[in-house]
Short mmCIF file of C-alpha atoms in Angstrom, two decimals:
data_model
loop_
_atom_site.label_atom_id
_atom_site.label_comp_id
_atom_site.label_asym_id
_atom_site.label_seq_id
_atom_site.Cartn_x
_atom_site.Cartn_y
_atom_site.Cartn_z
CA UNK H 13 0.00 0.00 0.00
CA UNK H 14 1.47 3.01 -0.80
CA UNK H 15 -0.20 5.72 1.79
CA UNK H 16 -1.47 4.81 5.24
CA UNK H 17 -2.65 6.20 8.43
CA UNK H 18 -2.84 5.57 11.86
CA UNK H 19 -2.92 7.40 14.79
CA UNK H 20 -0.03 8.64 17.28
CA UNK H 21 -0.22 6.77 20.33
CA UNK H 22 1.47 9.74 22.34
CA UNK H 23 3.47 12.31 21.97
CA UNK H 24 6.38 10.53 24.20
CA UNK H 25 6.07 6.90 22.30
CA UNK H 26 5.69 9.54 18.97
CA UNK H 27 9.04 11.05 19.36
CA UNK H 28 11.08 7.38 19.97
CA UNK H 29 9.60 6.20 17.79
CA UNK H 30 9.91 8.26 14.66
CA UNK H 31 13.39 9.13 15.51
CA UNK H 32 14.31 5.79 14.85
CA UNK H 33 15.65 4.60 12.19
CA UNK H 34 16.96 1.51 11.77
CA UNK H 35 19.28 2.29 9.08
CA UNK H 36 21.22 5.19 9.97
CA UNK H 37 22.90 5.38 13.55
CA UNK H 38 21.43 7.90 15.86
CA UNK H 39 24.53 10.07 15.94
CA UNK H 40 24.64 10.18 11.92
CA UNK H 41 24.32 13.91 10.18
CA UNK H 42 22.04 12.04 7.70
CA UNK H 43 19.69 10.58 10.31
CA UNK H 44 19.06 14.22 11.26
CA UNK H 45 18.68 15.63 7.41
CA UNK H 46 16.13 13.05 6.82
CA UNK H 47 13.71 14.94 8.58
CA UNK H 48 11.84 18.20 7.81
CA UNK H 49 9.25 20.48 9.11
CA UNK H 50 6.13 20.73 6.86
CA UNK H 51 3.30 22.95 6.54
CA UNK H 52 2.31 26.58 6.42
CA UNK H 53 1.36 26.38 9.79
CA UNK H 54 4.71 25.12 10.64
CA UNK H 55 6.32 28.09 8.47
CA UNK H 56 4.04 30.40 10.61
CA UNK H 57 5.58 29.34 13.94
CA UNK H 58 9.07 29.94 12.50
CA UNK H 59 9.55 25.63 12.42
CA UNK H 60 11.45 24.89 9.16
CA UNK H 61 14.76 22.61 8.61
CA UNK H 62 15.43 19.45 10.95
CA UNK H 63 12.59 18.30 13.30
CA UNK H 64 13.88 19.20 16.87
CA UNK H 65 12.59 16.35 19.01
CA UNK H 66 11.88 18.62 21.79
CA UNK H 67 9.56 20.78 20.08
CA UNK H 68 8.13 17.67 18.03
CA UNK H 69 7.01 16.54 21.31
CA UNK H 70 5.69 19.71 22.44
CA UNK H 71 3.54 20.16 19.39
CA UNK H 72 2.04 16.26 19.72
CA UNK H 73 1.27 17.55 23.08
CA UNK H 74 -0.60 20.18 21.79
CA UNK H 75 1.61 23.27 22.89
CA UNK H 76 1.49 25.51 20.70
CA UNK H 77 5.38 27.02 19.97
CA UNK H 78 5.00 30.22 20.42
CA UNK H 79 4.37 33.27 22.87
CA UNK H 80 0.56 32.45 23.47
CA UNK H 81 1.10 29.70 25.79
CA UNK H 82 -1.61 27.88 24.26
CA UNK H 83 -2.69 24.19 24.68
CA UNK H 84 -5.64 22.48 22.83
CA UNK H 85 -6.87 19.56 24.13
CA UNK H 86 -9.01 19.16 27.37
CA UNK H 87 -9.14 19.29 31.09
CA UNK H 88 -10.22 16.14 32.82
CA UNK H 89 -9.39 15.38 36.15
CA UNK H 90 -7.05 17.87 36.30
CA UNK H 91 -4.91 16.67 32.98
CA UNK H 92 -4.93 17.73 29.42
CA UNK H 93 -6.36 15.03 27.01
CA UNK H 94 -5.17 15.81 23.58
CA UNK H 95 -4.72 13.65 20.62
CA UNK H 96 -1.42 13.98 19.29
CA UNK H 97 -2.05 13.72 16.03
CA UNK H 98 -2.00 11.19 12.42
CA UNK H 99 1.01 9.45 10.55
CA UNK H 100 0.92 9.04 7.16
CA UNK H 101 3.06 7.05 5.52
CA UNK H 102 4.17 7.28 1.87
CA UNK H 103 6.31 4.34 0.71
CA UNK H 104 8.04 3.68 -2.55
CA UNK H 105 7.66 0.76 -4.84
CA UNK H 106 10.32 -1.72 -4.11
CA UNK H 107 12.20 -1.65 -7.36
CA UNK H 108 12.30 2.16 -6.66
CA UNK H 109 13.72 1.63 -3.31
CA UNK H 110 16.63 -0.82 -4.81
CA UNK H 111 17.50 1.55 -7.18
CA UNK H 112 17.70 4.30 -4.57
CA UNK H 113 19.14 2.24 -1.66
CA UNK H 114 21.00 -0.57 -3.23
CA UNK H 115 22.19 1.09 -6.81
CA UNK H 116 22.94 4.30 -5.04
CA UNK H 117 20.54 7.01 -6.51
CA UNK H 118 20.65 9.54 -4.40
CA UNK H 119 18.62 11.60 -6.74
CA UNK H 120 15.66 9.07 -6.47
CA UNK H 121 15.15 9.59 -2.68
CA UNK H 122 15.12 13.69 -3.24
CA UNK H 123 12.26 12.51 -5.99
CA UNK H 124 10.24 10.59 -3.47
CA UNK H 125 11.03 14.01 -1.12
CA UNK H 126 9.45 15.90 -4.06
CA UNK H 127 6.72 13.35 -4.08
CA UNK H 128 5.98 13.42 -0.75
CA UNK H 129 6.33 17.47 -0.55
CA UNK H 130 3.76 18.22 -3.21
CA UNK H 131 1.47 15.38 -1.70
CA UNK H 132 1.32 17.13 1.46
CA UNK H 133 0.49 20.47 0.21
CA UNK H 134 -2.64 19.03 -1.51
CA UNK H 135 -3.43 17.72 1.88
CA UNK H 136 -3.25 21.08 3.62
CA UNK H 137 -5.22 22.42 0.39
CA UNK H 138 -7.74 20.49 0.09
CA UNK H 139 -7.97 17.71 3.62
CA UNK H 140 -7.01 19.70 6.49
CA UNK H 141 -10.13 21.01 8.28
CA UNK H 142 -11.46 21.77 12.19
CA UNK H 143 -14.61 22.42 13.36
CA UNK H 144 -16.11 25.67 14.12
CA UNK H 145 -19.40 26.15 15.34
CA UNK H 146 -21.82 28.63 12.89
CA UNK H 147 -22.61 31.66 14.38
CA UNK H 148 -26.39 31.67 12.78
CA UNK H 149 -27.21 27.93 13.73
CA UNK H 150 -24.96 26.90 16.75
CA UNK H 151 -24.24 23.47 15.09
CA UNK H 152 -20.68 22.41 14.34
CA UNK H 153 -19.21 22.73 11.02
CA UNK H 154 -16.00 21.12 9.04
CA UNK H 155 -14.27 24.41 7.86
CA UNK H 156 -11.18 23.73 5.70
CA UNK H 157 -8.36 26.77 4.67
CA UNK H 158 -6.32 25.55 7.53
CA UNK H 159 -2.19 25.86 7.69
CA UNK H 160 -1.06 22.27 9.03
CA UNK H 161 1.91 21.99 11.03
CA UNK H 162 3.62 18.47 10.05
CA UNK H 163 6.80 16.80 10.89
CA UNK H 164 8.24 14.22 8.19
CA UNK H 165 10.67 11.42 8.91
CA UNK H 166 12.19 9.36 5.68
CA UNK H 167 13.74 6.12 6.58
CA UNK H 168 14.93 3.33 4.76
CA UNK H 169 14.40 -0.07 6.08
CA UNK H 170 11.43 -2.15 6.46
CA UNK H 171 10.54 -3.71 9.92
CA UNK H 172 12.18 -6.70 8.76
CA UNK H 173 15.28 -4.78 7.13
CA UNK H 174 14.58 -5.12 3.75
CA UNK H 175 15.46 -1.91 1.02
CA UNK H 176 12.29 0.36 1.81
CA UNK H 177 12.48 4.06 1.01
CA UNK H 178 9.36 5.58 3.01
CA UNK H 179 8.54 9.03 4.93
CA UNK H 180 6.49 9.30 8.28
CA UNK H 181 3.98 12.61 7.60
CA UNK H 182 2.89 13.09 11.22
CA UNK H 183 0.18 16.07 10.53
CA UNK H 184 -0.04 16.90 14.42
CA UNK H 185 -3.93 17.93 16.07
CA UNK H 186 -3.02 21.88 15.66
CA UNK H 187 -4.23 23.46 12.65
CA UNK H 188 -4.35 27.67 12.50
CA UNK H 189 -7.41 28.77 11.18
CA UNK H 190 -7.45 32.53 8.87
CA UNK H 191 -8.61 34.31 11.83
CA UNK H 192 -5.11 33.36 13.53
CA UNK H 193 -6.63 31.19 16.09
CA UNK H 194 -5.14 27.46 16.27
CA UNK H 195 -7.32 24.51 16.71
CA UNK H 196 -7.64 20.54 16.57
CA UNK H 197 -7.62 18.86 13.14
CA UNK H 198 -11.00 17.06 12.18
CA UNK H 199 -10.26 13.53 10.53
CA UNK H 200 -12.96 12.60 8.66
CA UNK H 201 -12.07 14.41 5.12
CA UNK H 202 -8.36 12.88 5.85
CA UNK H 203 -9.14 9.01 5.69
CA UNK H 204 -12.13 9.52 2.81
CA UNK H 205 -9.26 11.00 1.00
CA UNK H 206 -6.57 8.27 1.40
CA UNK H 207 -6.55 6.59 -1.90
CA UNK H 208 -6.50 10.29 -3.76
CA UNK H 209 -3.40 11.10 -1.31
CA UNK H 210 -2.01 7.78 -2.46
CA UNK H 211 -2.50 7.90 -5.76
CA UNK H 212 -1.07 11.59 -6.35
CA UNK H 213 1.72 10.76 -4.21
CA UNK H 214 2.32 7.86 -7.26
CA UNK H 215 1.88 9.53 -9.93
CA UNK H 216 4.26 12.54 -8.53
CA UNK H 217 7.33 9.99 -7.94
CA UNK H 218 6.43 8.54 -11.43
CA UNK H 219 6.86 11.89 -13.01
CA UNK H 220 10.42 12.29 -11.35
CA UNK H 221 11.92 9.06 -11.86
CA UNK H 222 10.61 9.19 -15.30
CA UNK H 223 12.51 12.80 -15.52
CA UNK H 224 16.03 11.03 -14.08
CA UNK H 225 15.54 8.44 -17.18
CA UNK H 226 13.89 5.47 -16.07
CA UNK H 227 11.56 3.21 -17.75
CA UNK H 228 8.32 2.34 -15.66
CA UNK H 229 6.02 -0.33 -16.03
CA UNK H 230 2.15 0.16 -14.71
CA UNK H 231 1.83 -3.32 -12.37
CA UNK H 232 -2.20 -2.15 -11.07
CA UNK H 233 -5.46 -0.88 -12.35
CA UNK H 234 -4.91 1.36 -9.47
CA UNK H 235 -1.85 3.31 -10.86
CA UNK H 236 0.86 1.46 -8.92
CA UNK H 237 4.21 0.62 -10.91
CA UNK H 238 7.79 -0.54 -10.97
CA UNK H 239 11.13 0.30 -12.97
CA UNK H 240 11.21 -1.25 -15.60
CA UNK H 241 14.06 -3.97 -15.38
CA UNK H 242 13.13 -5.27 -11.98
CA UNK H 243 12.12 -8.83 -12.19
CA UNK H 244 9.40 -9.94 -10.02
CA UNK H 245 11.65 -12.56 -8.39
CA UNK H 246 13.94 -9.45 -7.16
CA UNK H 247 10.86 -7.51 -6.00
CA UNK H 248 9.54 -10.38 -4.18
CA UNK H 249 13.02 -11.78 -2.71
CA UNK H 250 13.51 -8.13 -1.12
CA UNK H 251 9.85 -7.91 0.11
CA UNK H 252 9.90 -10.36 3.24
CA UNK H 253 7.91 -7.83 5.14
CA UNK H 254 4.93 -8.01 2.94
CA UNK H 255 5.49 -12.06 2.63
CA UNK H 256 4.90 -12.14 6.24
CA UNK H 257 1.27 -9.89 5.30
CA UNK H 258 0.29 -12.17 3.35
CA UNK H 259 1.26 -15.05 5.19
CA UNK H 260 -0.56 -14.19 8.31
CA UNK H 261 -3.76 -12.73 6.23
CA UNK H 262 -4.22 -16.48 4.47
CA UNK H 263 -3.67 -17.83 7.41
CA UNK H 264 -6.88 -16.34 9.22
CA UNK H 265 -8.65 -16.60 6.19
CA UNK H 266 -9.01 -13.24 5.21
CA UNK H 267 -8.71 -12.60 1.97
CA UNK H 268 -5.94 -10.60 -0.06
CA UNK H 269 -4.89 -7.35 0.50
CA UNK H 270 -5.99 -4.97 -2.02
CA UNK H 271 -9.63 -5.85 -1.27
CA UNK H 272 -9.20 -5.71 1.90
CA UNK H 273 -6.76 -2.96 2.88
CA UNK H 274 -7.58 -2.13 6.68
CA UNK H 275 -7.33 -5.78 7.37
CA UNK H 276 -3.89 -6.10 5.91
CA UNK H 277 -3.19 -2.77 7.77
CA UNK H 278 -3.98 -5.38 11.00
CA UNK H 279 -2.24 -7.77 9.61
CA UNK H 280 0.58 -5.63 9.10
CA UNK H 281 0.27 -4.61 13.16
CA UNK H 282 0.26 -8.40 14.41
CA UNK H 283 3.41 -9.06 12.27
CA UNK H 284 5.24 -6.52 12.86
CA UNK H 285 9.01 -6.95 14.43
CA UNK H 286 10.56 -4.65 16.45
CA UNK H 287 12.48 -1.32 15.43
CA UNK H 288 16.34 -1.76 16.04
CA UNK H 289 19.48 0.42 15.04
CA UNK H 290 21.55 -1.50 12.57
CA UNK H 291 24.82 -0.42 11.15
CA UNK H 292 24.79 1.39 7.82
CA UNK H 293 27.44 -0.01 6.06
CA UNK H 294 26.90 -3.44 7.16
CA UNK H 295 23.03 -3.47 6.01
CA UNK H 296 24.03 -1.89 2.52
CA UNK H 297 26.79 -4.60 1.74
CA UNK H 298 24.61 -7.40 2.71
CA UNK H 299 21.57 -5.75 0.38
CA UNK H 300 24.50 -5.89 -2.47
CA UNK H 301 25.45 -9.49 -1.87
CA UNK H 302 21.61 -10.52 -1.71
CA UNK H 303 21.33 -8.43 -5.50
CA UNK H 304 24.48 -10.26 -6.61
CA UNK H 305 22.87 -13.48 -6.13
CA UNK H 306 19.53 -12.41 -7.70
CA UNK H 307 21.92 -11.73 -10.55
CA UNK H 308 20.38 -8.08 -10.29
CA UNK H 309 22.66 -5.11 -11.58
CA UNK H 310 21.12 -2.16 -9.03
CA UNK H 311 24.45 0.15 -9.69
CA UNK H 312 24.18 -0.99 -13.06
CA UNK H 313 20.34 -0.20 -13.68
CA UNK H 314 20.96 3.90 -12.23
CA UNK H 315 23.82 4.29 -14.62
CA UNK H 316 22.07 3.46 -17.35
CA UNK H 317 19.03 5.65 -16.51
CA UNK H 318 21.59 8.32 -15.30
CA UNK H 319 22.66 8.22 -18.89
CA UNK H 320 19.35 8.66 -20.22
CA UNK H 321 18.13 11.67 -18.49
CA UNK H 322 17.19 13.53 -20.90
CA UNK H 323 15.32 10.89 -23.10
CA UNK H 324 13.69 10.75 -19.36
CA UNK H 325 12.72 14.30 -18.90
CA UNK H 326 10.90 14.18 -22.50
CA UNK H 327 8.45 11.39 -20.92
CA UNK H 328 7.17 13.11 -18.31
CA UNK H 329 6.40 16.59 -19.74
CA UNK H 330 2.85 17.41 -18.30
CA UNK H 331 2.42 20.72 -17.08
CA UNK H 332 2.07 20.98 -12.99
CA UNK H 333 -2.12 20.54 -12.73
CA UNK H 334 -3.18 19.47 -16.03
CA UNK H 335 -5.26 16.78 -15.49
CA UNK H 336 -6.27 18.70 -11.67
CA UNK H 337 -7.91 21.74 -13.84
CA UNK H 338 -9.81 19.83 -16.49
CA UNK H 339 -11.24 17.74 -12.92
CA UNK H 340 -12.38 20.83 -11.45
CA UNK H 341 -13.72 22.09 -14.35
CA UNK H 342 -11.14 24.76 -14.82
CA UNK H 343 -10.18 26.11 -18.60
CA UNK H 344 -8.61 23.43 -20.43
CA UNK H 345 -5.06 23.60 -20.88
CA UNK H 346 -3.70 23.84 -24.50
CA UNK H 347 -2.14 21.38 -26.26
CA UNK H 348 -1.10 17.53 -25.72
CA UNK H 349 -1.67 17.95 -21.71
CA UNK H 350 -5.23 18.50 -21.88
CA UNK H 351 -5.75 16.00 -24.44
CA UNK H 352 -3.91 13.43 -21.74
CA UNK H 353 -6.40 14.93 -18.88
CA UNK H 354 -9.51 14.36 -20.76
CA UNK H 355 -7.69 10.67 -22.07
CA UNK H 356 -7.02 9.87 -18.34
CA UNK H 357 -10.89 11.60 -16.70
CA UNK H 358 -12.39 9.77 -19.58
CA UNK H 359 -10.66 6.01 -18.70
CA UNK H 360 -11.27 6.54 -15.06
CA UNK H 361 -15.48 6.97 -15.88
CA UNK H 362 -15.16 3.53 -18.04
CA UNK H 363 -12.85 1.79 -15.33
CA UNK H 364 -15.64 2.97 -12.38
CA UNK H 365 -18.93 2.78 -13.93
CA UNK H 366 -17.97 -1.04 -14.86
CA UNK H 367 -18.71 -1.64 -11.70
CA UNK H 368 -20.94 0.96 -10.32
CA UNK H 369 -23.24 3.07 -11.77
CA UNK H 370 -22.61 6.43 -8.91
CA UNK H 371 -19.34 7.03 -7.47
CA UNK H 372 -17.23 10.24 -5.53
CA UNK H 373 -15.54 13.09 -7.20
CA UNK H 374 -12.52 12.01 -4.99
CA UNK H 375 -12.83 8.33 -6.95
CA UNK H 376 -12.67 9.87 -9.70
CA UNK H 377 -9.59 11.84 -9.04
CA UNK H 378 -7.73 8.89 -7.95
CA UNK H 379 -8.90 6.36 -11.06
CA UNK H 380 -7.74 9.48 -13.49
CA UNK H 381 -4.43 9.88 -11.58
CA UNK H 382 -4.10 5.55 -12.33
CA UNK H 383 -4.41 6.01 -16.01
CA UNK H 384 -0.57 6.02 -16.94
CA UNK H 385 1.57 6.24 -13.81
CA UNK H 386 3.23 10.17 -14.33
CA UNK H 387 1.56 10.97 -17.84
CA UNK H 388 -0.77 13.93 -15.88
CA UNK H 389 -1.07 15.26 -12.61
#
């Protein structure tokens, strides 16, 4: 699955947790770069650069960072009870993860940043919301234009140490409304958007690692894809954690897991190992020797997509919102683009109404997004 979200057990268990690795030591430089502060909530409370886990924790607390003092949450018996807020997780496709961890890209993990960036300010766009109570009626009311303050957290392993380039989003409960007042984030828009969030966080990353030179190869109706060159066998002898999904999901009888995502998101809880710091250098050379006797050329496959680039760049030459616009009903854009949105809105009515005859604008989105992995946005 490619975005998911859960809640924050607390803000203490929050900060461990996400400032764990597994891949780089503690003490590394790059185990501090590979976080970020995100939102324009965050910008307006002067948070920007690495996550400092002091003020992380603050904010999942519900302190607000500045000279107000403020604290959402509320009083009961004599404690604050806040709700420290949602993770959501964007991972990579595997064979995108080998060619960043194992070949050495470096410039496909700043595409998956990219991804992940312009994913998150669609969710502060278009998801984040409170609740404010009408001043004619009295009754409470989503109200979105909120600036999100967010704290992201790439790391590189899975729970089970395989090659696994993904980013914690944590979108803490503290949103600032336009009347300068901060307040607690309402979920409901958040998780009725999920597959959209997925699915534009895909078809951003396609875009860029089409632009670097790769080849990509759609593997679902849903949009999801792989580089091209990446055998199955590879992709499935470097994917023990979701093995042990599947495993314990057949084993209880209940079913497979992209019709039935929130049980393999259980599943994915009961299996789950421990997180553990691992040496760097020691995890990469063992990924190399495992590749080596997959007879799979990782170092082999970036160079000759770092030699392509440009052949790459001419792939992926949508402009930023084509297929968005033509979806809201915007002008058209000129040109090949719009032609692509109207290709792509026009697939994802035939792909829908197969099987039903009424479905959401935010379906929609997502199925047009699915058409060809990166071809509009």
């Amino acid at each position: 699955m490619v975005a998911t979200i859960g809640a924050v057990a607390s803000a203490s268990q929050g900060v461990s947790y996400y400032e764990r690795d597994g891949y780089y030591a503690t003490d590394d430089p790059a185990h501090k770069e590979a976080s970020a502060w995100s939102g324009r909530g965050a910008d307006a409370l002067g948070l920007s650069g690495q996550v400092d886990p002091g003020v992380f924790k603050a904010v999942l607390e519900g302190r607000v960072p500045d000279d107000s003092g403020q604290r959402l949450g509320r009083r009961r018996n004599g404690k604050f009870v806040h709700r420290p807020g949602r993770d959501l997780t964007f991972s990579a496709p595997k064979s995108v993860s080998l060619a960043a961890l194992v070949g050495g890209d470096e410039r496909i993990v700043a595409a998956h940043d990219k991804a992940v960036k312009r994913t998150l300010g669609w969710v502060e766009k278009h998801v984040a919301e409170t609740r404010l109570r009408e001043e004619n009626t009295g009754r409470m009311v989503r109200a979105g234009g909120q600036e999100m303050v967010a704290g992201t957290f790439r790391h590189n392993t899975s729970r089970n140490l395989d090659p696994q380039l993904h980013t914690h989003a944590v979108l803490a409960n503290m949103l600032k409304g336009g009347d300068g007042k901060w307040r607690t984030m309402a979920n409901e828009k958040l998780y009725a958007s999920q597959r959209l969030i997925g699915a534009i966080y895909r078809v951003e990353l396609a875009r860029e690692v089409k632009r670097l030179g790769y080849g990509i190869e759609k593997t679902h109706a849903d949009g999801r894809f792989e580089i091209a060159g990446v055998s199955r066998k590879v992709i499935e002898a470097f994917s023990t954690r979701r093995a042990a999904i599947v495993a314990a999901m057949n084993d209880r009888g209940l079913g497979d897991t992209k019709t039935n995502p929130r049980l393999a998101e259980r599943a994915a809880l009961m299996t789950r190992a421990h997180k553990r710091d691992v040496d760097h250098d020691g995890l990469r050379a063992h990924w190399e020797k495992q590749a080596e006797a997959l007879d799979f050329d990782a170092k082999g496959l970036a160079a000759l997509a770092g030699s392509g680039k440009e052949r790459g760049a001419a792939v992926a030459a949508a402009p930023e919102g084509a297929a968005i616009s033509k979806a809201n009903g915007a002008a058209p854009s000129t040109g090949a683009a719009s032609g692509a949105a109207r290709d792509a809105v026009a697939w994802a009515v035939a792909h829908l109404s197969e099987r039903e005859a009424v479905f959401s604008r935010t379906d929609l989105l997502a199925a047009a997004l699915a058409w060809e992995p990166g071809a509009v946005t």
